[in-house]
Short mmCIF file of C-alpha atoms and ligand atoms in Angstrom, two decimals:
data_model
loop_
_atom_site.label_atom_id
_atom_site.label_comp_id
_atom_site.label_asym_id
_atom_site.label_seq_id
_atom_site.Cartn_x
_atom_site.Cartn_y
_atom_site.Cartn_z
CA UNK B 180 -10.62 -68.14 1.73
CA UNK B 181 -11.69 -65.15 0.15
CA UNK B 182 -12.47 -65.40 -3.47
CA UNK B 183 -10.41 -63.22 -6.14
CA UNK B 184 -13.67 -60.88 -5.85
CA UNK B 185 -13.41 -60.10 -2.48
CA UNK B 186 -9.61 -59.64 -2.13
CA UNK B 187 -10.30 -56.99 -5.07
CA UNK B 188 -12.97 -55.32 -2.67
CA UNK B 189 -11.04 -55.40 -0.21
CA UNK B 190 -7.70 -53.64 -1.93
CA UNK B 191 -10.19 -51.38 -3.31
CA UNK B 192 -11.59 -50.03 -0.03
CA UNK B 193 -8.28 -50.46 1.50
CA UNK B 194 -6.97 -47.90 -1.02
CA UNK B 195 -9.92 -45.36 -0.39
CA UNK B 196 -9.40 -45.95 2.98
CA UNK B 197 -5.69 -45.13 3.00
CA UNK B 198 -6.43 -42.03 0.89
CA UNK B 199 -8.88 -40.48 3.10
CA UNK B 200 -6.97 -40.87 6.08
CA UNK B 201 -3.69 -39.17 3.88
CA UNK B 202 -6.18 -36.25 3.10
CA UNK B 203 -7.46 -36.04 6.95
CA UNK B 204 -3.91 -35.54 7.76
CA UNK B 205 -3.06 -33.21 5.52
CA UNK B 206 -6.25 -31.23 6.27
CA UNK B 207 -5.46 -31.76 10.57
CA UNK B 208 -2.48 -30.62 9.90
CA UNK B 209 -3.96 -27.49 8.20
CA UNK B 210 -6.19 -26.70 11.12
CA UNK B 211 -3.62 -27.45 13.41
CA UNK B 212 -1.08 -24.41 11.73
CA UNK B 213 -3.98 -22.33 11.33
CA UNK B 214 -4.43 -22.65 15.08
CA UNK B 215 -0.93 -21.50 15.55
CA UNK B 216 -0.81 -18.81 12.93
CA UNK B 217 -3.54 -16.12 11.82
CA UNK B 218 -4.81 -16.41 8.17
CA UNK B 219 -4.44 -13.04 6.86
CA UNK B 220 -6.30 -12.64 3.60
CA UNK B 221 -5.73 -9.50 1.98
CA UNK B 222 -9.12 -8.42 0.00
CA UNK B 223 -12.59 -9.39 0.79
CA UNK B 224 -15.23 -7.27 -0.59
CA UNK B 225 -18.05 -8.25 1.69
CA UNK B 226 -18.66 -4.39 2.14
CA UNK B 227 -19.29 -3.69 -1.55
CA UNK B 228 -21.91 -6.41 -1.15
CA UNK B 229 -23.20 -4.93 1.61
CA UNK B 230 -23.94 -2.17 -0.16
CA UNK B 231 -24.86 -3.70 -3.42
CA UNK B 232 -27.55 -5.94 -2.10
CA UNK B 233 -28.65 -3.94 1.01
CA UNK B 234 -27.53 -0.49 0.13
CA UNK B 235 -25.25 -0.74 3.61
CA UNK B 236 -29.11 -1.01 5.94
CA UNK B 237 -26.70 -3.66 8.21
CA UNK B 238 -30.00 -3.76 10.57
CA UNK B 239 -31.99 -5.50 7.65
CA UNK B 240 -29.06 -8.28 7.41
CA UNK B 241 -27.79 -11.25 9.22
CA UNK B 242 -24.12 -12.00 8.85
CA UNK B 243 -25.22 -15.85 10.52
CA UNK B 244 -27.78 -16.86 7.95
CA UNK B 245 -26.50 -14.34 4.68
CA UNK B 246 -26.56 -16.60 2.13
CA UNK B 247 -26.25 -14.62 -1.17
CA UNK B 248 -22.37 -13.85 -0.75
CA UNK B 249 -19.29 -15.50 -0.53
CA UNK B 250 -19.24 -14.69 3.09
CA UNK B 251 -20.90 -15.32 6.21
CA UNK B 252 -19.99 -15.60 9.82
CA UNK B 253 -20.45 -19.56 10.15
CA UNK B 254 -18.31 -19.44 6.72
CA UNK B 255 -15.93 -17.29 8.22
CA UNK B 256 -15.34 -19.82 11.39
CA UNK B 257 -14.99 -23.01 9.13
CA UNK B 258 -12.49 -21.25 7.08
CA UNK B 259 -10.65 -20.31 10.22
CA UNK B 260 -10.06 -16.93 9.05
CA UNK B 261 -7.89 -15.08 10.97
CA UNK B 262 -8.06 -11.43 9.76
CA UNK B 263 -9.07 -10.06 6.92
CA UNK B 264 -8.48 -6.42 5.16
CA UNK B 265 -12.16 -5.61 4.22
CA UNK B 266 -12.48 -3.54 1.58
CA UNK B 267 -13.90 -0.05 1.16
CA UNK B 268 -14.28 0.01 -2.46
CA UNK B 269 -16.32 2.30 -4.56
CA UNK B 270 -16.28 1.98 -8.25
CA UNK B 271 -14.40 4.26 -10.51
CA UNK B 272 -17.47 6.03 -11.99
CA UNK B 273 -17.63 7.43 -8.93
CA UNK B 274 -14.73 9.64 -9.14
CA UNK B 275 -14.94 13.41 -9.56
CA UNK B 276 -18.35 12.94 -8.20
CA UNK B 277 -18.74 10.76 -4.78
CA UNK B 278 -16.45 8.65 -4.29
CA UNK B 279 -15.11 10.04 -1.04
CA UNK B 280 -18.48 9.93 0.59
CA UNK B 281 -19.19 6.62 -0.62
CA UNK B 282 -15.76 5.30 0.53
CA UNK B 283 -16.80 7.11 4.11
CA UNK B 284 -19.68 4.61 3.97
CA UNK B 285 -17.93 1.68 3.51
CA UNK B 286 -15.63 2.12 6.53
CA UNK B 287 -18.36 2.93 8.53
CA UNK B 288 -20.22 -0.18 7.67
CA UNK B 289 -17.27 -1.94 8.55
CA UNK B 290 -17.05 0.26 11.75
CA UNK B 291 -20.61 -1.30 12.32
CA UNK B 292 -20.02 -4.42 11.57
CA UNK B 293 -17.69 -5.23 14.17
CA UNK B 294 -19.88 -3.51 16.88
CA UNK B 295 -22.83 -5.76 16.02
CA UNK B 296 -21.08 -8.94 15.89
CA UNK B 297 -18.34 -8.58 18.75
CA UNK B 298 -18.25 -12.02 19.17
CA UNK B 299 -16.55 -12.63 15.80
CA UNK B 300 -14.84 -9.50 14.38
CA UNK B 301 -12.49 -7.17 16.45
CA UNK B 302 -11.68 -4.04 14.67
CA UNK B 303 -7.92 -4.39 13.94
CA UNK B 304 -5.28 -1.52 13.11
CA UNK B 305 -2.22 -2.81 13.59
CA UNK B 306 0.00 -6.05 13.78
CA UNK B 307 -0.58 -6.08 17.09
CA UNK B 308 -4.06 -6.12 16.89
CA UNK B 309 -4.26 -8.88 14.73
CA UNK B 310 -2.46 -10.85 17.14
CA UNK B 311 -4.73 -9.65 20.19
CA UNK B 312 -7.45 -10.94 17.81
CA UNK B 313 -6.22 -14.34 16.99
CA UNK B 314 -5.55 -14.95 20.23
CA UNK B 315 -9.29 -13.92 21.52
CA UNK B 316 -10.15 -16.12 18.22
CA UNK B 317 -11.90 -13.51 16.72
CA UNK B 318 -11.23 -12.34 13.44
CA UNK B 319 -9.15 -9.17 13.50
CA UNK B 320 -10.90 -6.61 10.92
CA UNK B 321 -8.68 -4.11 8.76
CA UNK B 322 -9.80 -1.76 6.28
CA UNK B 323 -8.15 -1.23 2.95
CA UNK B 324 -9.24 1.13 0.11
CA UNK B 325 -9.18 0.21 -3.28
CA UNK B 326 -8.17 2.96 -5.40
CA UNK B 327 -6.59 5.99 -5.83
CA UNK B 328 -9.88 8.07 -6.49
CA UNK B 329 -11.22 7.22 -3.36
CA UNK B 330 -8.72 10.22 -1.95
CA UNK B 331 -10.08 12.36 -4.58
CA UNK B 332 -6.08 13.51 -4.79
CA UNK B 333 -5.94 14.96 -1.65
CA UNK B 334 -3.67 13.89 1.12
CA UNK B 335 -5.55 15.74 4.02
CA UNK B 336 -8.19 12.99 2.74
CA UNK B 337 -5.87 10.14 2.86
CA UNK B 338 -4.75 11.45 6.53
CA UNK B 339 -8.43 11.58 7.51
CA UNK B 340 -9.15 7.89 6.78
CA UNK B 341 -5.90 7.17 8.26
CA UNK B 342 -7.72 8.19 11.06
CA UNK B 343 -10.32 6.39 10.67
CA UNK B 344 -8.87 2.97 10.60
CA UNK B 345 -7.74 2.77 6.68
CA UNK B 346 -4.33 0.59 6.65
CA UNK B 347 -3.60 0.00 3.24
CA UNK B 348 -4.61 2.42 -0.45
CA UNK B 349 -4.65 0.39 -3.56
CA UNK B 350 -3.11 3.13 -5.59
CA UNK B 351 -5.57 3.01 -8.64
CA UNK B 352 -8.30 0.49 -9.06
CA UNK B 353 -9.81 0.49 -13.01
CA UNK B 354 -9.21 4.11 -13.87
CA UNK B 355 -6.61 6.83 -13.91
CA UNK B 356 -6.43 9.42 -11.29
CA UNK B 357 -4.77 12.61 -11.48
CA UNK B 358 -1.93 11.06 -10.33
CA UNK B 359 -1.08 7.89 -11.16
CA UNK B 360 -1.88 5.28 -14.35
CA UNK B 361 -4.24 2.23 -13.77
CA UNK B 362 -3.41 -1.38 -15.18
CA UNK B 363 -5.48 -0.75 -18.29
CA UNK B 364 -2.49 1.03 -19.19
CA UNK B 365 -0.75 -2.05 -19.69
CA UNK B 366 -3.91 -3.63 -21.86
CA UNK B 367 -4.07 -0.71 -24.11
CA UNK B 368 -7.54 0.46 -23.35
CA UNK B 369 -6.40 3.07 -21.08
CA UNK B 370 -4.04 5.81 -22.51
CA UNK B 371 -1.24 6.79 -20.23
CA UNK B 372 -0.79 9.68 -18.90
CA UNK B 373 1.30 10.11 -16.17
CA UNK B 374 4.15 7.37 -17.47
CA UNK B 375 2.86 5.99 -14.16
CA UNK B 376 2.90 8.16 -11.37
CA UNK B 377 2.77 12.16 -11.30
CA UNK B 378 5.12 14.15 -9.19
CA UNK B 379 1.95 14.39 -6.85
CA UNK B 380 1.41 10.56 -6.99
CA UNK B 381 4.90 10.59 -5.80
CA UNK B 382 4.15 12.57 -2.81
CA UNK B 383 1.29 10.06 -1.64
CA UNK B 384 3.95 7.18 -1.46
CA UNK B 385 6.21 9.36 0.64
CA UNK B 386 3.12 10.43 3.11
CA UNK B 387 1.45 7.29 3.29
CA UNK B 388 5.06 5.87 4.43
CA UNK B 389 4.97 8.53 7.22
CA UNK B 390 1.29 7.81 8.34
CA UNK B 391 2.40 3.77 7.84
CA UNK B 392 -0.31 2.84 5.54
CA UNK B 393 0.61 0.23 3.20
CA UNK B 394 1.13 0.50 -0.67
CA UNK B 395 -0.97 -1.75 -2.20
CA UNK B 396 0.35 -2.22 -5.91
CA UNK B 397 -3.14 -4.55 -7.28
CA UNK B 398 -4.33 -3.06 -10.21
CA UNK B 399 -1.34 -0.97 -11.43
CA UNK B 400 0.42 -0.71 -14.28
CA UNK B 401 3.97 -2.50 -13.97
CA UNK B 402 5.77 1.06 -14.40
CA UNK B 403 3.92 2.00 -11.19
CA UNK B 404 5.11 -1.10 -9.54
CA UNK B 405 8.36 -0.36 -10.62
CA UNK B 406 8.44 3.73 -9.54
CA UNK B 407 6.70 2.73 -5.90
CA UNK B 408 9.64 -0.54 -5.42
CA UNK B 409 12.25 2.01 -6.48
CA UNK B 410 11.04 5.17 -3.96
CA UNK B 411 8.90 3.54 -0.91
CA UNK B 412 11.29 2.94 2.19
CA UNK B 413 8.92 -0.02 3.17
CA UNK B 414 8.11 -2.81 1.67
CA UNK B 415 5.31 -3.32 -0.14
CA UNK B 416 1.65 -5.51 -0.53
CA UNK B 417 -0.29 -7.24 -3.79
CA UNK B 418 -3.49 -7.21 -1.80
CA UNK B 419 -4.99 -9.36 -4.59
CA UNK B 420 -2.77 -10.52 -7.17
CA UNK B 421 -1.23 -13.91 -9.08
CA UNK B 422 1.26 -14.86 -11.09
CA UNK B 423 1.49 -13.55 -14.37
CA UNK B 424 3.78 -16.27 -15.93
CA UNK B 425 1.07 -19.06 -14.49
CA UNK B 426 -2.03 -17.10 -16.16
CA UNK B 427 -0.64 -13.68 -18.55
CA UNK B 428 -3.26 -11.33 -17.24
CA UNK B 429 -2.52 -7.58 -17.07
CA UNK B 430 -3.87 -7.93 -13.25
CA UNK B 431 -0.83 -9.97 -12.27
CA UNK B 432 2.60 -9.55 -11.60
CA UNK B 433 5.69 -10.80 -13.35
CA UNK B 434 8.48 -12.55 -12.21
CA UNK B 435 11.05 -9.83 -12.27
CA UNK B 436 8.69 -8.17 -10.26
CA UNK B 437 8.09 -11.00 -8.13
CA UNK B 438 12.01 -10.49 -7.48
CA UNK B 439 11.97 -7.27 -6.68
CA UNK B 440 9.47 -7.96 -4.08
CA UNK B 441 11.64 -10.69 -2.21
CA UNK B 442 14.59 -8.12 -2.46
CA UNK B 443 12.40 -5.55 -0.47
CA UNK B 444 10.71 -8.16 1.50
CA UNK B 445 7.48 -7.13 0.39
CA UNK B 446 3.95 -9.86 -0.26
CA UNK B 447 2.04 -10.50 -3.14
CA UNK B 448 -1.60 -11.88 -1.79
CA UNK B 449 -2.42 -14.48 -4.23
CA UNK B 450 -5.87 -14.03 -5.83
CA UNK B 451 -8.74 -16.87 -6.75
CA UNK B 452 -10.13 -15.49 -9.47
CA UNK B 453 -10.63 -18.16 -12.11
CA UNK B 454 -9.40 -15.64 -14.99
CA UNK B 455 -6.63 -14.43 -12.71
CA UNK B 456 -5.78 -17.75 -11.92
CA UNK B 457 -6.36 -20.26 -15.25
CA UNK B 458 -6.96 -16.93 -17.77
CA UNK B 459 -10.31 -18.26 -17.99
CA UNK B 460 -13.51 -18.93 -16.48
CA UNK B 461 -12.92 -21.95 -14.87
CA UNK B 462 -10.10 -23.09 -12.42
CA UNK B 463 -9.61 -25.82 -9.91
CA UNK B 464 -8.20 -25.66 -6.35
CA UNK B 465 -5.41 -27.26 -7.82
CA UNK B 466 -4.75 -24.07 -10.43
CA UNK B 467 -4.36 -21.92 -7.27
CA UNK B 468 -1.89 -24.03 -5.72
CA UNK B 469 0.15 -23.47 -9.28
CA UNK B 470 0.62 -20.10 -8.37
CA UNK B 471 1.66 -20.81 -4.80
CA UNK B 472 4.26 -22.92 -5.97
CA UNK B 473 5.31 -20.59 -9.01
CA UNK B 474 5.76 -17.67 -6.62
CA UNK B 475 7.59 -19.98 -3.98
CA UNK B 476 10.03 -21.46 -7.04
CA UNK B 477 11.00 -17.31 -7.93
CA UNK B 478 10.78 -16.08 -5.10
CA UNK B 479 10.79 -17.95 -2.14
CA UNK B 480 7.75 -18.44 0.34
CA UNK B 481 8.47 -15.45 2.31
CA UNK B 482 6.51 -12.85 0.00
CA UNK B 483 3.80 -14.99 -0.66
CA UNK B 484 -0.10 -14.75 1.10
CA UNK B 485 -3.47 -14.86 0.47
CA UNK B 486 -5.95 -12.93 -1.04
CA UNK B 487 -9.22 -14.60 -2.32
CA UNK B 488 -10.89 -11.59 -3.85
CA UNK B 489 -13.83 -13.11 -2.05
CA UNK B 490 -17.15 -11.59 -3.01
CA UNK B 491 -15.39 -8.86 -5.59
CA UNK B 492 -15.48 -11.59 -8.05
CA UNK B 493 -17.98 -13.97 -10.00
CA UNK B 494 -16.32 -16.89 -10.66
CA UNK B 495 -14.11 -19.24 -8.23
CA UNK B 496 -12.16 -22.41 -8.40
CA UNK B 497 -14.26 -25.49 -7.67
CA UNK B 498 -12.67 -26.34 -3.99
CA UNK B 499 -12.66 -22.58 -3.24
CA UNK B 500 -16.14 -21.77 -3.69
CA UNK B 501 -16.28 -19.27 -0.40
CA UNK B 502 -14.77 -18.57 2.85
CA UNK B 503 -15.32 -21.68 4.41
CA UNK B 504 -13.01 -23.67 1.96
CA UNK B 505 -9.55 -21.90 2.37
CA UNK B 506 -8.76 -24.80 4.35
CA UNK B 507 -8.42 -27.12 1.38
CA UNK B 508 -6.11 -25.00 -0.05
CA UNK B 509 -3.43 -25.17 2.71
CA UNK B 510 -3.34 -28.69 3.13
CA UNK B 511 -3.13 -28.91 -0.92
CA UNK B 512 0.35 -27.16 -0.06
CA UNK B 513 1.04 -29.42 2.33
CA UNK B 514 0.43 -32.31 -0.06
CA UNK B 515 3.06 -30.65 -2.37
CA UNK B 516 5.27 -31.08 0.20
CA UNK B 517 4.98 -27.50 1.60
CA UNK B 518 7.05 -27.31 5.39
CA UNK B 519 5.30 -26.25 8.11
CA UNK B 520 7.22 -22.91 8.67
CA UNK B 521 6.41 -22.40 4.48
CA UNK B 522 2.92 -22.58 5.30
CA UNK B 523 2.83 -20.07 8.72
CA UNK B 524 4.72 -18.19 6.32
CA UNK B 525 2.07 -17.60 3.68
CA UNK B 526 -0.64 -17.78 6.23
CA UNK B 527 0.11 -15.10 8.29
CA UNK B 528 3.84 -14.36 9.15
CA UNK B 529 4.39 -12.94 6.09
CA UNK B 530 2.07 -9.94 6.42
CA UNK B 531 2.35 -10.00 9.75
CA UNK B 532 6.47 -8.60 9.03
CA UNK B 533 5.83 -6.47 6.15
CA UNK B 534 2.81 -4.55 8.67
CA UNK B 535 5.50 -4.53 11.30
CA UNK B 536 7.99 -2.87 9.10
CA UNK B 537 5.43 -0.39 8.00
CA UNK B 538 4.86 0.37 11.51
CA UNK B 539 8.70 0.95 11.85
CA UNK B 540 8.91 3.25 9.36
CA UNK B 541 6.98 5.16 10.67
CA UNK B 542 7.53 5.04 13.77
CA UNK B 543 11.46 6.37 12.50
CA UNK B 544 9.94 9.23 10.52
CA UNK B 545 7.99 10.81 13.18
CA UNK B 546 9.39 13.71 13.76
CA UNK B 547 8.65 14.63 9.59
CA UNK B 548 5.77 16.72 9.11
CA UNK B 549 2.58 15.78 7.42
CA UNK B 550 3.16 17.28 3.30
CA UNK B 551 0.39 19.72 3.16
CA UNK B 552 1.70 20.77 -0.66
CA UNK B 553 -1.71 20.22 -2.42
CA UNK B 554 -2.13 18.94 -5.67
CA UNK B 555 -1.41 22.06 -8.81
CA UNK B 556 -5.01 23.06 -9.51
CA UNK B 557 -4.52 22.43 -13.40
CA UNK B 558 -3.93 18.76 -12.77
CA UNK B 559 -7.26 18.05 -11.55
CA UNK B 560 -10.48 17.39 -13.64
CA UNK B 561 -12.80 17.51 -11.09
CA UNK B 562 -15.49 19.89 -12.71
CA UNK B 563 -17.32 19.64 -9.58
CA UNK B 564 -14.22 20.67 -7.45
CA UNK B 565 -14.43 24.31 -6.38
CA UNK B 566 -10.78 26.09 -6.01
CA UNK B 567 -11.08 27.64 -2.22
CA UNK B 568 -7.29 27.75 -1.11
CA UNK B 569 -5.59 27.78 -4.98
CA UNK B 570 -5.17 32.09 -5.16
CA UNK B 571 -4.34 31.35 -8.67
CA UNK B 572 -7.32 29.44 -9.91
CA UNK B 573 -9.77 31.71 -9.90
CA UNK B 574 -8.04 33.56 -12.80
CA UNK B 575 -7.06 30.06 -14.33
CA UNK B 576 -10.94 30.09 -14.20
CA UNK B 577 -11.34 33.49 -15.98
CA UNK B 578 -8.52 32.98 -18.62
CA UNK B 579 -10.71 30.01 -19.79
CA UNK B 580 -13.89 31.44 -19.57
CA UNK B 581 -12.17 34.09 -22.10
CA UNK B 582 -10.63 31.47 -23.91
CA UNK B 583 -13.96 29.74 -24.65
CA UNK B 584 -15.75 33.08 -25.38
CA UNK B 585 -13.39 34.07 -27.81
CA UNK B 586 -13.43 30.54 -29.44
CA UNK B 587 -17.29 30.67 -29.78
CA UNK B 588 -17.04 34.48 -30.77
CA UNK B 589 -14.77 33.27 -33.88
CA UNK B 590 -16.83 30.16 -34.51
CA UNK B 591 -19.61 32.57 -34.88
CA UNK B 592 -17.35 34.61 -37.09
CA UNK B 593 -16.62 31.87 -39.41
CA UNK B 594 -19.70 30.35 -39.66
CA UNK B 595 -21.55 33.50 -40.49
CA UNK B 596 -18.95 33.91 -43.50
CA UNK B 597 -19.59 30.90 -45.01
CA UNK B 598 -22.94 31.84 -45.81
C1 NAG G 622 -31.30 -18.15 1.95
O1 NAG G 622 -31.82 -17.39 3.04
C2 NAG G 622 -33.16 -17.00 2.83
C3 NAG G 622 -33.52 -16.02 3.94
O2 NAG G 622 -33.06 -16.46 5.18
C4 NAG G 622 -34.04 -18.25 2.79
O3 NAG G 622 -35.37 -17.87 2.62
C5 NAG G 622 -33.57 -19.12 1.65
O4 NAG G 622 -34.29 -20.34 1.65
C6 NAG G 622 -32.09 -19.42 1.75
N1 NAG G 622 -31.65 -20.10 0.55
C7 NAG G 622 -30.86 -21.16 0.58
C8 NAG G 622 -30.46 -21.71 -0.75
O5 NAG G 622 -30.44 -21.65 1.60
C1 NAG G 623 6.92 -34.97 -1.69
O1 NAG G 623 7.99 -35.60 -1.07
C2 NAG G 623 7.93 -37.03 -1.17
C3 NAG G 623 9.03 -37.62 -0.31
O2 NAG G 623 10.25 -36.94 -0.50
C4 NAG G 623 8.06 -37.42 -2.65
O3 NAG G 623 7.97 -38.82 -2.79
C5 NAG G 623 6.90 -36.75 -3.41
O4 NAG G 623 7.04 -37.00 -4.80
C6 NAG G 623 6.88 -35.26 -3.17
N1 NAG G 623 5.66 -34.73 -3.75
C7 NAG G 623 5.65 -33.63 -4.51
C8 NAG G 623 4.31 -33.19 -5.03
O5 NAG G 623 6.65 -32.97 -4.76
ZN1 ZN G 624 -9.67 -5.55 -7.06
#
């Protein structure tokens, strides 16, 4: 007979027993969805890394044994990641200066990436693609660009990288552009001054609707969310973004936007960043899953997907410490009782339609030509700009000059007086 010891023992390992196995299952089942549906995350910054700690010199690195970032190819394969928008992000100081060269570089050295590993990247343009990808199990490689500067307000730019591969433009990333407000708007420690977009900013949602690149709507101010849901005939993407009723930062998006994005069966991309996700500098796996389920409860599963924000940001939820662990986060859903087709549905399906309808939208608005109406010279502030093409600002230049030498001529004036 086993003594009152034992039989506690035994109910005790019983118990872990039984609650491994549940979280086996739960994770099985995980793999076995992800095996049947891509996972699309929305914004990795592995190039910016690439750049940052190698200055992009993609010979001196290997993407098998990197261990200084968030992600890595043997990462990348435990976290069964499907496809991934990498992407080309240069920081706002850049603007007026090189930002559109250094953006250049950063879809190249994804360009480069995917020729020297072949085996585990495909480069990937279209929903089609992705699919191709999956099914080759390789992991089917977008490009987005984060931020409006990057075009340097110039839409024969934001054709050209287009071109190049460049599905989705976050409008703004930390800073105003010409055209359109930033999300510091919304903090306060960014004037406004465009009451979100311009008339020009308006004209880059209407092209980038005829080229099909998405309209990513991280990092803007809520009007601009607003203006772009209101005007863009296809839906649109939160590349990196959480719920703002879970955590009330500026950097996520409310519930009545939240609605408006199920109405125009748009995505929001759920971010990990522990101060996107808890409003503060830790967070848990389990915080994460919050905003799954807050998004699900306004809006239904169909916008929602993910987007880690993987090696853009310093701090992560313990359980989501890099690529590898995305994993744990689906069968968490599945724990909360998540249905299979909920899951595919954040996974992968759910980009998967909004990038087809993109592609639709374009594909009706073909026979619109490209808007070759350039920005009004006096609404840049590039000093670095020169005005080739604008017959007008050349005397805009001389008018100032005068301006200026009159100023200093009556500065002079006064100051001489005063003695
Ligand atoms: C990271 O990689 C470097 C170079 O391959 C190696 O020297 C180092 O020991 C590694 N560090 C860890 C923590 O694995
Ligand atoms: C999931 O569903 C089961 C069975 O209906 C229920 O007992 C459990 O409380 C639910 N769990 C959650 C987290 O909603
Ligand atoms: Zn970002």
């Amino acid at each position: 007979m086993l003594s009152q010891f034992q039989s506690a023992v035994c109910l005790v390992l019983w118990v872990i027993g039984a609650v491994t196995v549940a979280q086996d299952a739960y994770l099985d089942r995980a793999w076995k969805l992800m095996s049947e549906t891509p996972l699309i995350d929305g914004h990795n910054d592995l190039p910016w890394q690439l750049r940052k700690q190698f200055n992009n010199e993609l010979n001196k690195v290997d993407l098998n044994k990197l261990n200084t970032t968030h992600t890595n190819i043997p990462k990348i394969k435990e976290g069964r990641l499907g496809a991934q928008f990498w992407s080309a992000y240069v920081p706002c100081d850049t603007q007026y200066k090189d930002a559109v060269r250094q953006t250049l570089e950063q879809i190249d050295v994804v360009h480069r990436m995917c020729q020297k590993y072949p085996e585990t990247f495909m480069f990937a343009t279209s929903s089609q693609d992705i699919m191709e990808a999956f099914k080759m199990k390789k992991t089917a490689s977008l490009i987005g660009v984060e931020g409006g500067h990057s075009i340097d307000s110039s839409l024969g730019t934001l054709r050209t990288m287009y071109q190049l591969g460049v599905r989705y433009l976050t409008l703004t990333h930390s800073c105003n552009t010409p055209w359109a407000d930033n999300w510091l708007v919304d903090t306060g420690s960014d004037p406004s001054q465009h009451n979100g977009l311009s008339p020009f900013g308006k004209q880059v949602i209407v092209e980038m609707n005829r080229l099909g690149m998405l309209i990513d709507l991280a990092h803007v101010p809520v009007a601009v969310m607003n203006q772009v849901l209101d005007m863009s005939k296809a839906p649109v993407i939160f590349s990196h973004s959480s719920a703002y009723s879970v955590c009330p930062h500026k950097r996520n998006v409310p519930d009545d936007v939240l609605k408006r994005v199920k109405e125009t069966k748009g995505i929001v991309m759920v971010n990990f960043y522990n101060d996107y996700v808890t409003c503060s500098q830790t967070a848990k796996l389990s915080n994460v899953a919050d905003h799954f389920d807050h998004i699900k409860k306004v809006a239904g599963a169909d916008i929602i997907g993910f987007g880690g924000d993987y090696d853009g940001v310093t701090r992560l939820p313990e359980g989501l410490e890099d690529v590898s662990k995305v994993p744990n986060l689906v069968a968490e859903l599945l724990r909360r009782n998540w249905t299979d087709a909920e899951v595919k549905a954040a996974l992968g399906d759910n980009l998967l339609r909004v990038l087809r309808e993109v592609e639709a939208v374009r594909d009706n608005l073909t026979s619109r030509s490209p808007d070759d109406v350039p920005i009004p010279y006096e609404e840049l502030q590039s000093s670095c700009r020169t005005s080739y093409g604008y017959p007008d600002a050349g005397v805009v230049h001389s008018l100032s000059a005068l301006a200026l030498l009159l100023t200093l001529a009556l500065q002079a004036l006064i100051a001489s007086a005063a003695y």
